[in-house]
Coordinates of C-alpha atoms in Angstrom, one line a residue:
M123 CA -93.2 57.3 -123.3
A124 CA -94.3 57.6 -119.7
T125 CA -93.6 60.5 -117.5
C126 CA -91.8 59.5 -114.4
L127 CA -93.5 60.8 -111.3
P128 CA -91.2 60.5 -108.2
F129 CA -92.9 58.1 -105.9
G130 CA -96.1 58.7 -107.7
T131 CA -98.6 56.6 -109.6
I132 CA -99.9 56.5 -113.1
P133 CA -103.6 57.0 -113.1
F134 CA -105.8 54.0 -113.9
K135 CA -106.5 53.5 -117.6
P136 CA -109.1 51.1 -118.9
H137 CA -106.6 49.0 -120.9
F138 CA -104.6 48.2 -117.7
P139 CA -105.9 45.2 -115.7
R140 CA -105.1 47.3 -112.6
P141 CA -103.4 50.6 -111.9
A142 CA -99.7 50.5 -112.6
K143 CA -97.6 52.0 -109.8
I144 CA -94.2 53.5 -110.8
T145 CA -91.8 54.4 -108.1
C146 CA -88.6 56.1 -109.2
S147 CA -86.3 58.7 -107.9
S148 CA -85.3 61.7 -110.0
T149 CA -81.8 61.0 -111.4
T150 CA -81.6 64.8 -112.0
A151 CA -82.3 65.5 -108.3
Q152 CA -79.8 62.8 -107.2
S153 CA -77.2 64.3 -109.6
Q154 CA -77.7 67.8 -108.3
L155 CA -77.3 66.6 -104.7
A156 CA -74.2 64.7 -105.6
K157 CA -72.8 67.7 -107.5
Q158 CA -73.5 70.0 -104.5
H159 CA -71.8 67.5 -102.1
L160 CA -68.7 67.4 -104.4
L161 CA -68.7 71.2 -104.6
S162 CA -68.9 71.6 -100.9
L163 CA -66.0 69.1 -100.4
I164 CA -63.7 71.0 -102.8
S165 CA -64.8 74.6 -101.8
D166 CA -62.0 75.0 -99.3
Q167 CA -59.3 73.1 -101.1
D168 CA -57.6 75.9 -103.0
R169 CA -58.0 74.2 -106.4
G170 CA -56.4 71.0 -104.9
L171 CA -53.4 72.5 -103.2
K172 CA -54.6 71.7 -99.7
T173 CA -55.8 68.2 -100.8
Q174 CA -52.2 67.2 -101.6
N175 CA -51.4 66.8 -97.9
N176 CA -54.7 65.5 -96.8
P177 CA -55.3 61.8 -97.8
A178 CA -58.6 61.6 -96.0
K179 CA -60.0 64.6 -97.8
L180 CA -58.6 63.3 -101.1
T181 CA -60.4 60.0 -100.5
S182 CA -63.7 61.8 -99.7
I183 CA -63.5 63.9 -102.9
V184 CA -62.6 61.0 -105.1
S185 CA -65.5 59.0 -103.6
A186 CA -67.9 61.9 -104.4
I187 CA -66.5 62.1 -107.9
D188 CA -67.1 58.3 -108.3
D189 CA -70.7 58.7 -107.0
L190 CA -71.4 61.5 -109.5
A191 CA -69.9 59.4 -112.3
A192 CA -72.1 56.4 -111.4
L193 CA -75.2 58.6 -111.6
G194 CA -74.2 59.7 -115.1
K195 CA -72.9 56.3 -116.4
D196 CA -75.4 56.2 -119.2
S197 CA -75.2 59.8 -120.3
I198 CA -73.2 61.2 -123.3
T199 CA -70.6 63.7 -122.0
T200 CA -68.6 64.1 -125.2
G201 CA -71.2 65.9 -127.3
G202 CA -71.6 69.5 -128.2
S203 CA -72.4 70.5 -124.6
L204 CA -68.8 69.7 -123.7
S205 CA -67.7 72.6 -126.0
A206 CA -67.3 75.5 -123.6
T207 CA -64.9 77.4 -121.4
W208 CA -64.6 75.5 -118.1
R209 CA -63.1 77.0 -114.9
L210 CA -60.9 74.7 -112.9
L211 CA -62.2 74.2 -109.4
W212 CA -60.1 71.3 -108.2
T213 CA -57.4 69.0 -109.6
T214 CA -54.8 66.4 -108.6
E215 CA -52.8 67.2 -111.7
K216 CA -49.3 67.8 -110.3
E217 CA -48.0 70.1 -113.0
Q218 CA -51.0 72.4 -112.8
L219 CA -50.8 72.5 -109.0
F220 CA -47.1 73.3 -109.2
I221 CA -47.7 76.3 -111.5
I222 CA -50.6 77.5 -109.3
Q223 CA -48.6 77.2 -106.1
N224 CA -45.5 78.8 -107.5
A225 CA -46.9 81.8 -109.5
S226 CA -45.0 84.1 -107.1
L227 CA -41.7 82.9 -108.8
F228 CA -42.9 85.0 -111.8
G229 CA -43.8 88.0 -109.5
T230 CA -47.5 87.4 -109.8
R231 CA -50.4 85.3 -108.5
T232 CA -52.5 82.7 -110.3
G233 CA -55.7 84.0 -111.8
D234 CA -58.2 81.9 -113.6
V235 CA -57.3 78.4 -114.6
L236 CA -59.4 77.5 -117.6
Q237 CA -60.0 74.7 -120.1
V238 CA -61.4 75.7 -123.4
I239 CA -62.9 72.8 -125.3
D240 CA -64.3 72.7 -128.9
V241 CA -65.4 69.2 -129.8
E242 CA -66.3 70.1 -133.4
Q243 CA -62.9 71.7 -134.0
R244 CA -61.2 68.9 -132.0
V245 CA -59.3 71.4 -129.8
L246 CA -58.6 71.6 -126.1
N247 CA -56.7 74.5 -124.6
N248 CA -55.5 74.7 -121.0
V249 CA -55.0 78.3 -119.9
I250 CA -53.5 79.5 -116.6
T251 CA -53.7 83.3 -116.2
F252 CA -51.3 85.4 -114.2
P253 CA -52.8 88.9 -113.7
P254 CA -52.4 91.4 -115.1
D255 CA -50.5 90.3 -118.2
G256 CA -49.3 86.7 -118.0
V257 CA -50.6 83.4 -119.2
F258 CA -49.4 79.8 -119.5
F259 CA -51.2 78.3 -122.6
V260 CA -51.2 74.7 -123.7
R261 CA -52.9 73.7 -126.9
S262 CA -54.1 70.1 -127.5
D263 CA -55.7 68.1 -130.2
I264 CA -58.6 65.9 -129.1
A265 CA -60.5 62.9 -130.3
V266 CA -63.8 61.5 -129.0
A267 CA -63.0 58.0 -127.9
S268 CA -66.4 57.0 -126.5
K269 CA -69.6 58.5 -125.2
Q270 CA -67.8 59.6 -122.1
R271 CA -64.1 59.9 -123.0
V272 CA -62.1 62.4 -125.0
N273 CA -58.5 61.7 -125.6
F274 CA -56.0 64.6 -125.9
K275 CA -52.4 65.1 -127.0
F276 CA -50.5 68.4 -126.3
T277 CA -49.3 70.1 -129.4
S278 CA -47.8 73.4 -128.2
A279 CA -47.1 75.3 -125.0
V280 CA -46.1 78.9 -124.2
L281 CA -45.4 81.0 -121.1
R282 CA -46.2 84.6 -121.9
G283 CA -45.7 87.8 -119.9
K284 CA -46.3 91.5 -120.8
N285 CA -43.2 91.9 -122.9
W286 CA -41.8 88.4 -123.2
E287 CA -42.7 84.9 -124.4
I288 CA -41.1 81.5 -123.8
P289 CA -42.1 78.6 -126.1
L290 CA -42.1 75.3 -124.2
P291 CA -42.0 71.8 -125.6
P292 CA -45.4 70.2 -125.4
F293 CA -45.4 66.8 -123.7
G294 CA -48.2 64.6 -122.5
Q295 CA -51.4 63.0 -123.5
G296 CA -54.3 61.4 -121.8
W297 CA -58.0 61.5 -121.5

């Protein structure tokens, strides 16, 4: 296995008829730049609320997502490293944006919006917090469909406050 030296050369070895020159760019460096570009595009979008009324910004963000996806096209994104608690930074998902935007209807504001994934246990939970005591919680079952796709199906949902709880019918599935 050769070590990739960005724009470098492999030193001459006697069994090569001439020095082999390898030029390559660091995929990791490209991915980090693409990630930083995407993060800068979404940083002022209030989790996607502002993007809803800005088609040009939406196009730029989706393009940056596509660029990042292309850089990772051969990677496995459905393994154990997917199992974590992820904070939502941006979405186009209308139901989540509605809840985020209308938290004041419940006399609160939106706190963290999280996705808790456990690939081994085949569980995905969406959590929208409403400080100090509220939460909207949606449980899902998941199944790894490919090296880069996880399918999900909602199984339960509840809206909970300090002294109350409203079970909601789960609906929806996707990837």
